[in-house]
Short mmCIF file of C-alpha atoms and ligand atoms in Angstrom, two decimals:
data_model
loop_
_atom_site.label_atom_id
_atom_site.label_comp_id
_atom_site.label_asym_id
_atom_site.label_seq_id
_atom_site.Cartn_x
_atom_site.Cartn_y
_atom_site.Cartn_z
CA MET Y 1 19.16 -27.69 5.88
CA ALA Y 2 20.91 -28.02 2.50
CA SER Y 3 22.98 -25.02 1.41
CA ARG Y 4 22.57 -23.57 -2.08
CA ARG Y 5 25.88 -25.17 -3.05
CA ASP Y 6 24.67 -28.56 -1.75
CA PHE Y 7 21.42 -28.09 -3.64
CA LEU Y 8 23.18 -27.38 -6.91
CA LYS Y 9 25.57 -30.26 -6.31
CA THR Y 10 22.73 -32.66 -5.53
CA THR Y 11 20.52 -31.61 -8.42
CA ALA Y 12 23.44 -31.68 -10.85
CA GLY Y 13 23.96 -35.27 -9.73
CA VAL Y 14 20.33 -36.06 -10.47
CA GLY Y 15 20.79 -34.72 -14.02
CA ALA Y 16 23.72 -37.02 -14.55
CA ALA Y 17 21.92 -39.98 -13.00
CA VAL Y 18 19.02 -39.75 -15.43
CA GLY Y 19 21.42 -39.78 -18.32
CA LEU Y 20 21.47 -36.09 -19.27
CA GLY Y 21 25.17 -35.91 -18.43
CA SER Y 22 27.21 -33.07 -19.84
CA ALA Y 23 24.80 -32.55 -22.77
CA VAL Y 24 22.83 -30.25 -20.47
CA PRO Y 25 25.27 -27.55 -19.41
CA LYS Y 26 23.16 -25.53 -16.94
CA PRO Y 27 19.62 -26.76 -16.83
CA LEU Y 28 18.99 -26.20 -13.15
CA ILE Y 29 20.25 -22.72 -12.43
CA GLY Y 30 17.25 -20.45 -12.75
CA ALA Y 31 14.74 -23.29 -12.42
CA PRO Y 32 11.71 -22.15 -10.42
CA ALA Y 33 11.90 -22.70 -6.69
CA VAL Y 34 8.19 -23.47 -6.71
CA HIS Y 35 6.68 -25.22 -9.69
CA ARG Y 36 3.55 -23.83 -11.27
CA ARG Y 37 0.18 -25.04 -10.15
CA VAL Y 38 -3.29 -23.93 -11.04
CA VAL Y 39 -4.82 -21.76 -8.32
CA THR Y 40 -8.13 -19.99 -8.10
CA PRO Y 41 -7.52 -16.31 -8.93
CA VAL Y 42 -7.68 -14.22 -5.76
CA SER Y 43 -7.30 -10.50 -5.16
CA VAL Y 44 -6.85 -8.89 -1.77
CA ALA Y 45 -6.83 -5.16 -0.99
CA SER Y 46 -7.29 -2.56 1.71
CA GLY Y 47 -10.91 -2.05 2.76
CA ASN Y 48 -11.39 0.79 0.27
CA GLY Y 49 -10.51 -1.65 -2.53
CA LEU Y 50 -13.79 -3.53 -2.96
CA GLU Y 51 -14.16 -2.37 -6.55
CA ALA Y 52 -10.43 -2.80 -7.13
CA VAL Y 53 -10.37 -6.51 -6.20
CA ASP Y 54 -13.46 -7.14 -8.30
CA THR Y 55 -11.90 -5.38 -11.30
CA ALA Y 56 -8.57 -7.19 -10.80
CA VAL Y 57 -10.08 -10.68 -10.71
CA ARG Y 58 -12.31 -9.97 -13.70
CA ALA Y 59 -9.26 -8.77 -15.62
CA VAL Y 60 -7.11 -11.84 -14.86
CA ASN Y 61 -10.04 -14.16 -15.57
CA ALA Y 62 -10.29 -12.50 -18.98
CA GLY Y 63 -6.61 -13.38 -19.54
CA GLY Y 64 -5.19 -9.97 -18.63
CA ASP Y 65 -1.76 -9.43 -17.14
CA THR Y 66 -1.69 -9.43 -13.32
CA LEU Y 67 -0.13 -5.97 -13.03
CA GLU Y 68 -2.48 -4.38 -15.57
CA ALA Y 69 -5.29 -5.97 -13.54
CA VAL Y 70 -4.40 -4.44 -10.16
CA VAL Y 71 -3.53 -1.05 -11.64
CA GLU Y 72 -6.86 -0.99 -13.45
CA GLY Y 73 -8.45 -1.84 -10.10
CA VAL Y 74 -6.87 0.99 -8.12
CA ASN Y 75 -7.36 3.50 -10.97
CA VAL Y 76 -11.07 3.40 -10.13
CA VAL Y 77 -10.30 4.79 -6.67
CA GLU Y 78 -7.55 7.17 -7.83
CA ARG Y 79 -9.99 8.82 -10.27
CA ASP Y 80 -12.82 9.05 -7.72
CA PRO Y 81 -13.12 12.67 -6.49
CA ASN Y 82 -15.08 11.48 -3.46
CA ASP Y 83 -12.28 9.28 -2.14
CA SER Y 84 -9.97 11.55 -0.15
CA SER Y 85 -7.24 8.96 0.38
CA VAL Y 86 -5.65 8.70 -3.06
CA GLY Y 87 -5.31 10.44 -6.44
CA PHE Y 88 -7.90 13.02 -7.48
CA GLY Y 89 -9.49 14.51 -4.34
CA GLY Y 90 -6.68 13.25 -2.08
CA LEU Y 91 -5.98 15.41 0.98
CA PRO Y 92 -3.13 17.88 0.37
CA ASN Y 93 0.10 18.69 2.18
CA LEU Y 94 0.81 21.58 4.56
CA ASP Y 95 0.80 24.01 1.61
CA GLY Y 96 -2.50 22.77 0.20
CA VAL Y 97 -0.79 20.85 -2.62
CA VAL Y 98 -1.71 17.21 -3.39
CA GLN Y 99 1.47 15.10 -3.64
CA LEU Y 100 1.04 11.44 -4.56
CA ASP Y 101 3.13 8.29 -4.03
CA SER Y 102 2.79 4.88 -5.69
CA SER Y 103 4.68 1.68 -6.46
CA VAL Y 104 4.01 -1.43 -8.51
CA MET Y 105 5.66 -4.86 -8.69
CA HIS Y 106 5.16 -7.38 -11.48
CA GLY Y 107 5.92 -10.89 -10.24
CA PRO Y 108 6.59 -12.79 -13.47
CA SER Y 109 9.12 -10.26 -14.85
CA ARG Y 110 10.48 -9.33 -11.38
CA GLY Y 111 9.78 -5.73 -12.40
CA ALA Y 112 9.27 -2.75 -10.10
CA GLY Y 113 8.44 0.91 -10.66
CA ALA Y 114 7.52 3.82 -8.42
CA VAL Y 115 6.87 7.54 -8.21
CA ALA Y 116 6.98 9.76 -5.14
CA CYS Y 117 5.78 13.31 -4.46
CA ILE Y 118 4.29 13.57 -7.93
CA GLU Y 119 1.89 16.50 -8.46
CA GLY Y 120 -0.90 17.06 -10.99
CA ILE Y 121 -1.29 13.49 -12.27
CA LYS Y 122 -4.46 11.60 -11.31
CA THR Y 123 -3.15 8.03 -11.66
CA PRO Y 124 0.33 7.74 -10.10
CA SER Y 125 0.05 3.93 -10.15
CA ARG Y 126 -0.06 4.00 -13.95
CA VAL Y 127 2.98 6.30 -14.03
CA ALA Y 128 4.77 3.88 -11.67
CA MET Y 129 4.00 1.08 -14.12
CA ASP Y 130 5.42 3.19 -16.95
CA VAL Y 131 8.59 3.86 -14.93
CA MET Y 132 8.97 0.07 -14.73
CA ARG Y 133 8.23 -0.48 -18.43
CA TYR Y 134 9.89 2.50 -20.12
CA THR Y 135 12.92 3.35 -18.00
CA ASP Y 136 15.91 1.57 -16.53
CA HIS Y 137 15.01 3.03 -13.13
CA VAL Y 138 12.76 2.03 -10.26
CA LEU Y 139 11.83 5.33 -8.57
CA LEU Y 140 11.26 8.84 -9.94
CA VAL Y 141 10.35 11.73 -7.63
CA GLY Y 142 8.84 15.21 -7.68
CA LYS Y 143 9.29 17.36 -10.77
CA GLY Y 144 11.23 14.59 -12.54
CA ALA Y 145 8.36 12.16 -12.04
CA GLN Y 146 5.90 14.76 -13.33
CA ARG Y 147 8.04 15.54 -16.38
CA PHE Y 148 8.27 11.83 -17.15
CA ALA Y 149 4.47 11.49 -16.85
CA LEU Y 150 3.92 14.45 -19.19
CA SER Y 151 6.35 12.92 -21.68
CA MET Y 152 4.24 9.74 -21.60
CA GLY Y 153 1.12 11.72 -22.47
CA TYR Y 154 -0.57 12.11 -19.07
CA PRO Y 155 -2.56 15.35 -18.74
CA LEU Y 156 -1.62 17.82 -16.00
CA GLU Y 157 -4.69 18.34 -13.81
CA ASN Y 158 -5.71 20.11 -10.63
CA LEU Y 159 -6.12 17.31 -8.07
CA LEU Y 160 -7.54 19.48 -5.30
CA THR Y 161 -11.31 19.12 -5.22
CA GLU Y 162 -13.45 21.78 -3.58
CA ARG Y 163 -14.12 19.33 -0.75
CA SER Y 164 -10.47 18.54 0.01
CA ARG Y 165 -9.56 22.24 -0.30
CA ARG Y 166 -12.24 23.08 2.28
CA ARG Y 167 -10.87 20.47 4.67
CA TRP Y 168 -7.38 21.87 4.31
CA ILE Y 169 -8.68 25.43 5.00
CA GLU Y 170 -10.37 24.13 8.18
CA TRP Y 171 -7.24 22.34 9.31
CA ARG Y 172 -5.10 25.44 8.69
CA ALA Y 173 -7.50 27.55 10.73
CA ARG Y 174 -7.43 25.12 13.67
CA MET Y 175 -3.65 24.83 13.79
CA SER Y 176 -3.30 27.84 16.04
CA ASP Y 177 -5.49 30.42 17.76
CA ARG Y 178 -2.62 32.90 17.57
CA ASP Y 179 -2.46 33.33 13.83
CA ASP Y 180 -4.72 35.22 11.44
CA TYR Y 181 -6.61 32.26 10.02
CA LEU Y 182 -10.16 32.00 11.39
CA VAL Y 183 -12.21 28.81 11.52
CA PRO Y 184 -14.77 29.19 8.70
CA PRO Y 185 -18.12 30.06 10.36
CA GLU Y 186 -19.97 27.36 8.40
CA THR Y 187 -17.89 24.60 10.05
CA GLY Y 188 -19.08 25.22 13.61
CA SER Y 189 -17.17 24.95 16.87
CA GLY Y 190 -13.79 24.01 15.50
CA ASN Y 191 -13.33 20.89 17.62
CA ASP Y 192 -11.27 18.00 16.34
CA GLU Y 193 -14.04 15.56 15.43
CA PRO Y 194 -13.01 13.17 12.68
CA PHE Y 195 -14.49 14.03 9.32
CA GLU Y 196 -17.71 12.22 8.61
CA ASP Y 197 -16.36 9.90 5.92
CA GLU Y 198 -13.39 8.49 7.84
CA ASP Y 199 -13.64 4.78 8.51
CA SER Y 200 -11.41 1.75 8.74
CA TYR Y 201 -11.46 1.12 5.00
CA GLY Y 202 -7.97 2.18 4.03
CA THR Y 203 -8.07 5.31 6.17
CA ASN Y 204 -6.26 5.53 9.48
CA LEU Y 205 -6.68 8.33 11.97
CA ILE Y 206 -3.42 9.33 13.58
CA ASP Y 207 -3.35 11.15 16.93
CA SER Y 208 -0.95 14.03 16.76
CA HIS Y 209 -0.26 17.45 18.22
CA ASP Y 210 -2.80 19.01 15.85
CA GLY Y 211 -5.60 16.49 16.44
CA VAL Y 212 -6.54 13.42 14.40
CA ARG Y 213 -5.02 13.32 10.93
CA PRO Y 214 -6.43 11.15 8.19
CA GLN Y 215 -4.02 8.94 6.28
CA GLY Y 216 -5.45 6.93 3.42
CA THR Y 217 -3.99 4.52 0.93
CA ILE Y 218 -5.05 1.68 -1.32
CA ASN Y 219 -3.07 -1.52 -1.80
CA CYS Y 220 -4.22 -4.29 -4.15
CA ASN Y 221 -2.59 -7.65 -4.95
CA VAL Y 222 -3.70 -10.45 -7.27
CA ILE Y 223 -2.72 -14.01 -8.18
CA ASN Y 224 -3.92 -15.56 -11.43
CA ARG Y 225 -4.65 -19.16 -12.41
CA GLU Y 226 -1.01 -19.76 -13.37
CA GLY Y 227 0.23 -18.53 -10.01
CA ASP Y 228 1.63 -15.23 -11.27
CA ILE Y 229 1.37 -12.40 -8.75
CA SER Y 230 1.44 -8.60 -8.93
CA GLY Y 231 0.71 -5.74 -6.56
CA VAL Y 232 0.26 -1.98 -6.38
CA THR Y 233 0.07 0.60 -3.60
CA THR Y 234 -1.04 4.19 -4.18
CA THR Y 235 -1.75 7.11 -1.87
CA SER Y 236 -1.96 10.83 -1.27
CA GLY Y 237 -0.10 10.08 1.97
CA LEU Y 238 -0.50 11.69 5.33
CA ALA Y 239 -2.87 14.65 5.22
CA TRP Y 240 -1.19 18.03 5.86
CA LYS Y 241 2.28 16.43 5.61
CA VAL Y 242 5.49 18.41 5.35
CA PRO Y 243 5.96 19.13 1.62
CA GLY Y 244 8.32 16.56 0.15
CA ARG Y 245 7.48 13.89 2.71
CA VAL Y 246 7.53 10.40 1.18
CA GLY Y 247 5.65 7.57 2.89
CA ASP Y 248 5.99 3.82 2.55
CA SER Y 249 3.75 3.39 -0.51
CA PRO Y 250 6.40 4.12 -3.18
CA ILE Y 251 9.18 2.32 -1.30
CA VAL Y 252 9.69 -1.19 -2.66
CA GLY Y 253 9.90 -3.53 0.35
CA ALA Y 254 7.99 -1.12 2.62
CA GLY Y 255 4.50 -0.34 1.26
CA LEU Y 256 4.65 -3.17 -1.29
CA TYR Y 257 6.61 -6.30 -2.03
CA VAL Y 258 6.04 -9.13 -4.50
CA ASP Y 259 8.10 -12.27 -4.98
CA ASN Y 260 6.50 -14.43 -7.65
CA ASP Y 261 7.83 -17.58 -5.96
CA VAL Y 262 6.30 -16.71 -2.59
CA GLY Y 263 3.55 -14.06 -2.55
CA ALA Y 264 2.75 -10.38 -2.18
CA CYS Y 265 2.10 -7.91 0.60
CA GLY Y 266 1.13 -4.26 0.83
CA SER Y 267 0.37 -1.84 3.62
CA THR Y 268 -1.74 1.11 4.69
CA GLY Y 269 -1.33 3.30 7.76
CA ARG Y 270 1.62 5.15 9.26
CA GLY Y 271 4.26 4.88 6.55
CA GLU Y 272 7.19 5.86 8.76
CA ALA Y 273 6.61 2.75 10.92
CA VAL Y 274 6.40 0.50 7.87
CA ILE Y 275 9.56 1.94 6.29
CA LYS Y 276 11.60 1.45 9.48
CA THR Y 277 10.67 -2.23 9.65
CA CYS Y 278 10.81 -3.02 5.90
CA GLY Y 279 7.21 -4.11 6.43
CA SER Y 280 5.96 -5.74 3.23
CA HIS Y 281 9.29 -7.40 2.51
CA SER Y 282 9.27 -8.82 6.04
CA VAL Y 283 5.80 -10.29 5.50
CA VAL Y 284 6.86 -11.96 2.25
CA GLU Y 285 9.99 -13.37 3.89
CA LEU Y 286 7.93 -14.70 6.79
CA MET Y 287 5.60 -16.40 4.28
CA ARG Y 288 8.67 -17.85 2.56
CA SER Y 289 9.64 -19.44 5.86
CA GLY Y 290 6.24 -21.15 6.01
CA MET Y 291 3.95 -18.73 7.85
CA SER Y 292 0.38 -18.21 6.66
CA PRO Y 293 -0.38 -14.75 5.22
CA THR Y 294 -2.29 -13.73 8.36
CA ASP Y 295 0.40 -14.92 10.78
CA ALA Y 296 3.10 -13.25 8.72
CA CYS Y 297 1.19 -9.95 8.79
CA LEU Y 298 0.73 -10.20 12.57
CA GLU Y 299 4.42 -10.93 13.14
CA ALA Y 300 5.46 -7.93 11.02
CA LEU Y 301 3.06 -5.77 13.07
CA ARG Y 302 4.69 -7.00 16.31
CA ARG Y 303 8.00 -5.70 14.96
CA ILE Y 304 6.39 -2.29 14.50
CA VAL Y 305 5.20 -2.35 18.11
CA THR Y 306 8.74 -3.21 19.25
CA PHE Y 307 10.18 -0.39 17.13
CA THR Y 308 7.75 2.17 18.55
CA VAL Y 309 9.77 3.53 21.46
CA GLU Y 310 9.16 7.29 21.08
CA PRO Y 311 6.75 8.47 23.82
CA ARG Y 312 5.02 10.82 21.34
CA LEU Y 313 4.00 7.76 19.29
CA ARG Y 314 2.69 5.70 22.24
CA ASN Y 315 -0.59 5.89 24.10
CA ASP Y 316 -1.04 5.48 27.86
CA ASP Y 317 -0.67 1.68 27.53
CA GLY Y 318 2.66 2.11 25.80
CA ARG Y 319 1.15 0.90 22.56
CA PRO Y 320 1.35 2.66 19.18
CA ASN Y 321 -1.06 5.59 18.88
CA PHE Y 322 -1.36 4.96 15.15
CA GLY Y 323 -2.63 2.27 12.83
CA VAL Y 324 -0.88 0.01 10.34
CA ASN Y 325 -2.54 -2.70 8.22
CA TYR Y 326 -1.00 -5.41 6.05
CA TYR Y 327 -2.71 -7.34 3.24
CA ALA Y 328 -1.05 -10.49 1.91
CA ILE Y 329 -1.51 -13.32 -0.55
CA ASN Y 330 0.68 -16.40 -1.05
CA LYS Y 331 1.59 -18.63 -3.97
CA ASN Y 332 -1.20 -21.08 -3.09
CA GLY Y 333 -3.83 -18.35 -3.30
CA GLU Y 334 -4.20 -18.15 0.49
CA TYR Y 335 -4.75 -14.61 1.73
CA GLY Y 336 -5.02 -12.59 4.93
CA GLY Y 337 -5.04 -9.15 6.46
CA ALA Y 338 -3.99 -7.87 9.87
CA ALA Y 339 -3.96 -4.57 11.73
CA ILE Y 340 -2.45 -3.30 14.97
CA TYR Y 341 -5.93 -2.57 16.35
CA ALA Y 342 -9.25 -4.42 16.11
CA GLY Y 343 -11.93 -3.13 13.79
CA ALA Y 344 -10.10 -3.01 10.47
CA ARG Y 345 -11.38 -4.83 7.43
CA PHE Y 346 -9.92 -5.74 4.08
CA ALA Y 347 -11.39 -6.45 0.66
CA VAL Y 348 -11.14 -9.79 -1.10
CA CYS Y 349 -12.45 -11.29 -4.32
CA VAL Y 350 -12.33 -15.10 -4.41
CA ASP Y 351 -14.48 -17.87 -5.87
CA GLY Y 352 -16.72 -15.36 -7.62
CA GLU Y 353 -17.51 -13.42 -4.44
CA THR Y 354 -16.35 -9.92 -3.52
CA ARG Y 355 -16.58 -8.99 0.15
CA ARG Y 356 -14.93 -7.36 3.13
CA GLU Y 357 -13.44 -9.55 5.89
CA GLU Y 358 -12.33 -8.72 9.41
CA SER Y 359 -8.60 -8.20 9.74
CA ALA Y 360 -6.72 -10.12 12.42
CA TYR Y 361 -5.27 -7.78 15.05
CA LEU Y 362 -2.83 -7.45 17.91
CA PHE Y 363 -4.83 -5.30 20.34
CA GLU Y 364 -8.43 -4.44 21.18
CA ARG Y 365 -9.13 -0.75 20.71
CA ASP Y 366 -10.81 0.06 24.02
CA ARG Y 367 -7.96 -0.65 26.44
N1 LIG I 401 0.90 4.53 4.19
C1 LIG I 401 0.77 5.73 3.50
C2 LIG I 401 1.67 6.78 3.98
O1 LIG I 401 2.14 6.76 5.10
O2 LIG I 401 1.91 7.70 3.22
#
C-alpha cells in the first residue's frame, strides 16, 4: 500500500507530467480523498427517530444544511413531553433532576460541538450546535453549558413532566424497603415490571441491582445529494443516574462520529460500553477500511462484547446484560443498523419512504 509520502510524491509527479509544473505550488494537499458524487439523500436514526429522519430528508431536499436538518429532526423528539428518553420529559437522575447530553458533527466544515449534564434547556442538540458555531470549544458541561445557553437566548424551563416525576418517585420508593419512602398506593404491587411505554425504539432496558432501568437516546445522521454528511446524538441518559454522570452521547467519537470523506455513526444504549471502545469512531474507521455500514456496526459491537469482562455486566451465558445499538451511513448513501441483541429496529428515510427496519444483531435474546 502506498504511504502518504509516496502518494504525494506520485501525485506531484502527475502534476508535472501534465504540464502544470512549478506554476501550481500545492494543488494536491487538501484535495478530497473521495471526489463528490450525487447520492440519493438518506437519513438513518434510532428507532424513536421516525419523524426525525423524515424531517431531516425533507430539509436537505429543500436545500437546507445537513446539520440544521438533523438537529431540526431530533428537536421534534426533544420537545415531546411524552418521550421519556430525551429533552423535555426525559427521566431524571438520582436526585430527580433532568440532566441532558448531546453532540453534533458537521461533515463539510469538520465542526463539532457538545454539551453534557446541562439542566433546564429543552433542546441540548441546538445548544451543542451553538457551541460549535459560536465558541472555539467543543464541549461545555453543567452550569457553564447552561450559562452559555442562557446567553444565547434559550429559556430556562422545568424539564420534569408530571409523568417522569411520578416514575422517579416510584423508583425511589422501590430502592429499599428499609427507608421511609413508601411505594405510592396507586402504583400497585411494586414489582419491577418495565414501564408500559418501553420498547426497542431508542430505549434500552438495563438489568441492574435495582431492577430494569430505562436508557433512551436519539441519534440521527443524514447525507445530502452532494455527499455532505452530518449527525447528532441527544439524550437524558441513564434513568436515575448518579448526578454528574456523562454518557457517550456528548463524547465525540463515542456516541457520534462523522467524517465527511467516509460516513457517520451514532449510538444508543449503555454509554459506558460505547465510551470504552470509542464506538462510533471505530465504526467510521471500519467503513473507511471498506466494510459496509452494517458489518462495521457488528464488528464494533463485538469489541464491546470482548470488553465486557465484569461479572456484574454479564448474564448467565457470559454475554452483556445490556443493549447497545449503532446506526451508520456511508459516503455512497448506504446505511445500516446493528444491536447486540435481536429485536431492535432503526428508522430510515430513503427514496421518498420513511420506515423502520430490523437491526442486524450478534445474539438472539432467548438464550
Ligand atoms: N447512550 C446514552 C447514555 O448512555 O447516556
